[in-house]
Short mmCIF file of C-alpha atoms and ligand atoms in Angstrom, two decimals:
data_model
loop_
_atom_site.label_atom_id
_atom_site.label_comp_id
_atom_site.label_asym_id
_atom_site.label_seq_id
_atom_site.Cartn_x
_atom_site.Cartn_y
_atom_site.Cartn_z
CA MET A 1 108.74 92.74 102.62
CA ASP A 2 111.76 90.54 101.96
CA LYS A 3 111.50 89.03 105.41
CA LEU A 4 107.85 88.28 104.88
CA ARG A 5 108.53 86.76 101.49
CA GLN A 6 111.38 84.74 102.89
CA GLY A 7 109.30 83.70 105.88
CA LEU A 8 106.32 82.59 103.87
CA ARG A 9 108.41 80.64 101.43
CA LYS A 10 107.73 77.44 103.34
CA THR A 11 104.02 77.98 102.85
CA GLY A 12 104.35 79.40 99.38
CA SER A 13 106.49 76.81 97.69
CA SER A 14 103.99 74.03 98.35
CA ILE A 15 101.14 76.10 96.95
CA ALA A 16 103.08 77.59 94.03
CA GLN A 17 104.19 74.10 93.02
CA VAL A 18 100.59 73.31 92.11
CA PHE A 19 100.82 75.75 89.22
CA THR A 20 103.95 74.38 87.57
CA GLY A 21 102.09 71.96 85.29
CA THR A 22 100.63 72.64 81.86
CA LYS A 23 96.94 71.92 82.33
CA ILE A 24 94.07 73.39 84.33
CA ASP A 25 92.18 70.27 85.36
CA ASP A 26 90.57 68.59 88.35
CA ALA A 27 93.94 67.31 89.46
CA LEU A 28 95.22 70.88 89.74
CA TYR A 29 92.29 71.93 91.90
CA GLU A 30 92.66 68.85 94.08
CA GLU A 31 96.33 69.53 94.61
CA LEU A 32 95.57 73.13 95.36
CA GLU A 33 92.96 72.13 97.91
CA ALA A 34 95.45 69.87 99.65
CA ALA A 35 98.15 72.56 99.60
CA LEU A 36 95.82 75.18 101.06
CA LEU A 37 94.71 72.84 103.82
CA MET A 38 98.34 71.98 104.58
CA ALA A 39 99.03 75.70 104.94
CA ASP A 40 96.30 75.85 107.60
CA THR A 41 93.87 77.82 105.48
CA GLY A 42 91.07 75.78 107.04
CA VAL A 43 88.15 74.06 105.35
CA LYS A 44 85.89 77.10 105.06
CA ALA A 45 88.41 79.50 103.54
CA THR A 46 89.76 76.75 101.29
CA GLU A 47 86.30 75.99 99.93
CA PHE A 48 85.65 79.67 99.44
CA LEU A 49 88.95 80.26 97.64
CA LEU A 50 88.50 77.26 95.33
CA ALA A 51 84.98 78.28 94.31
CA ASP A 52 86.02 81.89 93.83
CA LEU A 53 89.08 80.87 91.84
CA LYS A 54 87.10 78.58 89.52
CA GLN A 55 84.74 81.45 88.80
CA ARG A 56 87.64 83.76 88.02
CA VAL A 57 89.18 81.17 85.72
CA LYS A 58 85.86 80.89 83.89
CA ASP A 59 85.38 84.64 83.66
CA THR A 60 88.85 85.33 82.35
CA LYS A 61 89.00 82.20 80.18
CA ALA A 62 92.44 81.51 81.61
CA THR A 63 94.21 78.62 79.92
CA ASP A 64 97.51 78.15 81.66
CA PRO A 65 98.24 77.34 85.29
CA SER A 66 100.45 80.36 85.90
CA ALA A 67 97.49 82.60 85.07
CA VAL A 68 95.50 80.65 87.66
CA ARG A 69 98.14 81.41 90.25
CA ALA A 70 97.78 85.13 89.51
CA LEU A 71 94.01 84.80 89.86
CA LEU A 72 94.47 83.09 93.22
CA VAL A 73 96.55 86.06 94.37
CA GLU A 74 93.59 88.30 93.46
CA SER A 75 91.13 86.07 95.23
CA LEU A 76 93.23 85.79 98.38
CA ALA A 77 94.00 89.51 98.45
CA GLU A 78 90.27 90.24 98.31
CA LEU A 79 89.52 87.74 101.06
CA LEU A 80 92.21 89.24 103.29
CA LYS A 81 91.31 92.85 102.56
CA PRO A 82 88.88 93.28 105.51
CA LEU A 83 91.75 92.42 107.88
CA GLU A 84 93.75 95.38 106.63
CA ARG A 85 93.15 98.25 108.98
CA ALA A 86 95.43 100.82 110.58
CA LEU A 87 95.72 101.13 114.34
CA VAL A 88 94.42 104.60 115.18
CA VAL A 89 95.93 106.63 118.00
CA GLY A 90 95.56 110.27 118.96
CA GLN A 91 91.82 110.29 119.53
CA HIS A 92 92.01 109.74 123.28
CA SER A 93 94.46 110.88 125.89
CA PRO A 94 95.71 108.39 126.55
CA THR A 95 94.70 105.65 124.14
CA VAL A 96 94.70 102.56 126.35
CA MET A 97 95.55 99.17 124.90
CA MET A 98 95.67 95.83 126.63
CA VAL A 99 97.66 93.06 125.03
CA VAL A 100 96.61 89.45 125.58
CA GLY A 101 97.43 85.98 124.34
CA VAL A 102 98.82 82.58 125.22
CA ASN A 103 102.32 82.08 126.64
CA GLY A 104 105.12 82.62 124.18
CA ALA A 105 102.94 84.11 121.45
CA GLY A 106 105.15 87.19 121.38
CA LYS A 107 103.17 89.67 123.49
CA THR A 108 106.07 91.32 125.26
CA THR A 109 108.26 91.40 122.17
CA SER A 110 105.41 92.87 120.11
CA ILE A 111 104.84 95.54 122.77
CA GLY A 112 108.51 96.48 122.47
CA LYS A 113 108.22 96.74 118.70
CA LEU A 114 104.91 98.57 118.87
CA THR A 115 106.37 101.04 121.37
CA ARG A 116 109.10 101.89 118.95
CA HIS A 117 106.61 102.20 116.09
CA LEU A 118 104.51 104.61 118.18
CA ALA A 119 107.51 106.55 119.44
CA GLU A 120 108.55 107.09 115.84
CA ALA A 121 105.14 108.63 115.26
CA ASP A 122 105.88 111.03 118.17
CA GLN A 123 103.57 109.26 120.58
CA LYS A 124 104.45 109.35 124.25
CA VAL A 125 104.09 105.77 125.45
CA LEU A 126 103.76 104.35 128.96
CA LEU A 127 104.09 100.62 129.59
CA ALA A 128 102.21 98.71 132.27
CA ALA A 129 103.86 95.51 133.49
CA ALA A 130 100.64 93.65 134.24
CA ASP A 131 102.29 90.28 133.73
CA THR A 132 102.98 90.04 137.43
CA PHE A 133 103.27 86.26 137.66
CA ARG A 134 106.97 86.09 136.96
CA ALA A 135 109.67 88.58 137.94
CA ALA A 136 111.36 87.72 134.65
CA ALA A 137 108.35 89.01 132.75
CA ARG A 138 108.61 92.42 134.43
CA GLU A 139 112.32 92.51 133.71
CA GLN A 140 111.78 91.58 130.07
CA LEU A 141 109.36 94.46 129.64
CA SER A 142 111.66 96.91 131.38
CA VAL A 143 114.45 95.93 128.98
CA TRP A 144 112.14 96.92 126.11
CA ALA A 145 111.25 100.13 127.98
CA ASP A 146 114.97 100.97 128.24
CA ARG A 147 115.60 100.19 124.60
CA THR A 148 112.75 102.35 123.45
CA GLN A 149 113.30 104.94 126.21
CA VAL A 150 109.81 105.01 127.60
CA GLN A 151 108.49 104.90 131.16
CA ILE A 152 107.10 101.80 132.77
CA ILE A 153 104.77 101.16 135.70
CA SER A 154 105.76 98.01 137.51
CA GLN A 155 105.13 96.70 141.02
CA GLU A 156 106.85 93.87 142.75
CA GLY A 157 104.23 91.31 143.69
CA GLY A 158 101.48 93.59 142.47
CA ASP A 159 98.08 92.52 141.26
CA PRO A 160 97.68 92.79 137.47
CA ALA A 161 94.49 94.82 137.65
CA SER A 162 95.90 97.30 140.15
CA VAL A 163 99.12 97.76 138.17
CA THR A 164 97.05 98.50 135.09
CA PHE A 165 94.78 100.85 137.03
CA ASP A 166 97.82 102.77 138.31
CA ALA A 167 99.30 102.89 134.82
CA VAL A 168 96.18 104.36 133.24
CA ASN A 169 96.03 107.03 135.96
CA ALA A 170 99.74 107.73 135.58
CA GLY A 171 99.31 107.92 131.82
CA ARG A 172 96.66 110.57 132.23
CA ALA A 173 98.61 112.51 134.84
CA ARG A 174 101.78 112.46 132.76
CA GLY A 175 100.10 113.45 129.53
CA CYS A 176 100.91 110.20 127.74
CA ASP A 177 99.40 109.43 124.35
CA VAL A 178 99.34 105.67 124.70
CA VAL A 179 99.29 103.24 127.63
CA LEU A 180 100.19 99.68 126.69
CA ALA A 181 99.47 96.93 129.20
CA ASP A 182 101.37 93.66 128.94
CA THR A 183 99.55 90.71 130.49
CA ALA A 184 100.56 87.20 131.50
CA GLY A 185 100.02 84.44 128.97
CA ARG A 186 97.06 82.15 129.45
CA LEU A 187 94.99 79.59 127.62
CA PRO A 188 91.36 80.40 126.91
CA THR A 189 90.48 77.17 128.75
CA GLN A 190 91.96 78.52 131.99
CA LEU A 191 88.75 80.15 133.05
CA HIS A 192 89.97 81.82 136.23
CA LEU A 193 92.78 83.43 134.25
CA MET A 194 90.33 84.60 131.62
CA GLU A 195 88.28 86.12 134.47
CA GLU A 196 91.40 87.95 135.57
CA LEU A 197 91.69 89.51 132.08
CA LYS A 198 88.08 90.61 132.25
CA LYS A 199 88.83 92.18 135.60
CA ILE A 200 91.79 94.08 134.14
CA LYS A 201 89.50 95.32 131.41
CA ARG A 202 86.85 96.47 133.89
CA VAL A 203 89.40 98.22 136.05
CA ILE A 204 90.77 100.10 133.04
CA THR A 205 87.26 101.41 132.40
CA LYS A 206 87.10 102.59 136.01
CA ALA A 207 90.29 104.57 135.56
CA GLN A 208 89.13 105.99 132.24
CA ALA A 209 85.62 105.74 130.82
CA GLU A 210 85.53 104.27 127.27
CA ALA A 211 88.92 102.62 127.80
CA PRO A 212 90.40 100.21 126.90
CA HIS A 213 90.28 101.51 123.36
CA GLU A 214 92.06 98.48 122.02
CA VAL A 215 92.15 94.87 123.16
CA LEU A 216 94.90 93.30 121.10
CA LEU A 217 95.44 89.58 120.77
CA VAL A 218 98.93 88.45 119.89
CA VAL A 219 98.88 85.13 118.04
CA ASP A 220 101.76 83.01 116.86
CA GLY A 221 101.26 82.53 113.11
CA ASN A 222 103.09 79.22 113.36
CA THR A 223 100.30 77.61 115.32
CA GLY A 224 97.98 77.44 112.33
CA GLN A 225 94.40 76.46 113.09
CA ASN A 226 95.13 76.83 116.78
CA ALA A 227 95.64 80.53 116.15
CA LEU A 228 92.11 80.71 114.75
CA SER A 229 90.65 79.01 117.81
CA GLN A 230 92.54 81.45 120.05
CA VAL A 231 91.11 84.37 118.09
CA LYS A 232 87.59 83.03 118.58
CA SER A 233 87.96 82.27 122.29
CA PHE A 234 89.67 85.51 123.29
CA ASP A 235 87.20 87.47 121.19
CA ASP A 236 84.25 85.76 122.86
CA ALA A 237 85.69 86.52 126.29
CA LEU A 238 86.99 90.06 125.82
CA GLY A 239 85.79 91.54 122.55
CA LEU A 240 89.00 91.93 120.56
CA THR A 241 89.66 95.04 118.50
CA GLY A 242 92.76 93.87 116.69
CA LEU A 243 95.39 91.22 116.16
CA ILE A 244 99.15 91.07 115.95
CA VAL A 245 100.20 87.92 114.14
CA THR A 246 103.79 87.02 114.99
CA LYS A 247 106.50 84.71 113.70
CA LEU A 248 105.56 84.99 110.04
CA ASP A 249 109.28 84.98 109.32
CA GLY A 250 109.45 81.21 109.05
CA THR A 251 106.13 79.46 108.86
CA ALA A 252 104.48 76.81 106.75
CA LYS A 253 101.11 77.88 108.10
CA GLY A 254 100.64 81.32 106.62
CA GLY A 255 97.22 80.31 105.29
CA VAL A 256 95.76 80.83 108.74
CA LEU A 257 95.15 84.48 107.96
CA ALA A 258 92.69 83.41 105.28
CA ALA A 259 90.94 81.24 107.86
CA ILE A 260 90.76 84.21 110.24
CA ALA A 261 89.42 86.44 107.45
CA ARG A 262 86.72 83.92 106.63
CA GLU A 263 85.71 82.93 110.15
CA ARG A 264 86.46 85.82 112.51
CA ALA A 265 87.59 88.88 110.61
CA ILE A 266 89.31 90.90 113.31
CA PRO A 267 91.73 93.50 111.91
CA VAL A 268 95.37 92.51 111.74
CA TYR A 269 97.10 95.72 112.75
CA PHE A 270 100.58 94.29 112.56
CA ILE A 271 102.56 91.23 111.65
CA GLY A 272 105.78 90.13 113.31
CA VAL A 273 108.58 89.03 111.02
CA GLY A 274 111.48 88.57 113.44
CA GLU A 275 112.75 89.14 116.94
CA LYS A 276 114.22 92.59 116.50
CA LEU A 277 112.70 96.00 117.22
CA GLU A 278 112.20 96.79 113.56
CA ASP A 279 110.57 93.45 112.75
CA LEU A 280 107.00 94.67 112.92
CA GLN A 281 105.07 95.55 109.77
CA THR A 282 101.62 96.85 109.08
CA PHE A 283 99.50 94.24 107.38
CA ASN A 284 98.88 94.68 103.68
CA ALA A 285 96.48 92.14 102.17
CA ARG A 286 97.85 92.26 98.65
CA GLU A 287 101.50 92.09 99.69
CA PHE A 288 100.68 89.19 101.95
CA ALA A 289 98.80 87.32 99.22
CA GLN A 290 101.67 87.87 96.82
CA ALA A 291 104.29 86.78 99.31
CA LEU A 292 102.27 83.71 100.22
CA LEU A 293 101.91 82.46 96.66
CA GLU A 294 105.39 83.07 95.41
N1 LIG B 301 111.02 84.68 114.81
C1 LIG B 301 110.22 85.43 115.56
N2 LIG B 301 110.26 85.31 116.89
C2 LIG B 301 109.43 86.08 117.63
C3 LIG B 301 108.53 86.99 117.03
N3 LIG B 301 107.83 87.60 118.04
C4 LIG B 301 108.29 87.08 119.19
N4 LIG B 301 109.25 86.15 118.97
C5 LIG B 301 109.97 85.32 119.94
O1 LIG B 301 109.06 84.50 120.64
C6 LIG B 301 109.51 84.27 121.96
C7 LIG B 301 108.40 84.61 122.96
O2 LIG B 301 108.18 86.00 122.92
P1 LIG B 301 107.57 86.83 124.14
O3 LIG B 301 107.38 88.21 123.67
O4 LIG B 301 108.36 86.62 125.37
O5 LIG B 301 106.15 86.10 124.30
P2 LIG B 301 105.01 86.33 125.39
O6 LIG B 301 105.09 85.18 126.33
O7 LIG B 301 103.73 86.29 124.61
O8 LIG B 301 105.25 87.65 126.03
C8 LIG B 301 110.74 85.11 122.15
O9 LIG B 301 111.88 84.29 121.98
C9 LIG B 301 110.66 86.13 121.02
O10 LIG B 301 111.91 86.61 120.61
C10 LIG B 301 108.51 87.11 115.59
O11 LIG B 301 107.75 87.85 114.96
N5 LIG B 301 109.38 86.29 114.92
MG1 LIG B 302 105.49 88.18 128.02
#
């Protein structure tokens, strides 16, 4: 919570500053609009929040700006609420998840953190090193596997789909609860690489009907509106089930979650608030809204 608060301070201070005056007037709303847009809330969510806020101000007959700030917390928390959903495991053996996203978004790091989170809930996890492009990527994942003491399926020079296929079969044979597949970063505009992800997905289904149970997109919260466009593109291509939004420990663009809520409300299972194993939190709409507007 402190890390999130600290991290969102860059976003929050510019918004909170709007409410330091003494009057609720057009100037306040204009400043607020600018601050929300600066925080990458996007035009649609910003318009929605402003209209909703004005209504709340009217309904409550609020007279001072600090009360308006509290009303904005309410409004934002409500907007974000549909994103708040827990990742469910234990209904399939194994639950198969593929993790996708652009380069450097934090996929591999988030898998390490998620592995620890699952291991703490007594889940037996198996990792699949389906980022086969770079040897360093396999090594990075095996470091996380060592740290969290879980098994990993990795092949030198292997094909990403076949590594994943082997991992799902191994997961079943070894009685694992969760198989997590790391994939190589790619841009949604790299069509052949998007096709490769679709192939991985199809191959998972061949190894286990109804799998993958989760297709998780890892997005860097620092990339603002670009994060929203990644959500839309990857969702169109693969049908996402959830998001992990990383790097919220130092961003001026925390408003992007409101944009996601308004334009493509895919659950945010977790947020990343640092580089360490413990820096993964479940997403709580109200806490986030509060931290953002402090
Ligand atoms: N500050 C911060 N850094 C992160 C977070 N998640 C990942 N990173 C860093 O982002 C960089 C890229 O992460 P990596 O997992 O290799 O990205 P990938 O290419 O998507 O697998 C690494 O330096 C990570 O330590 C986070 O939540 N906060
Ligand atoms: Mg990686």
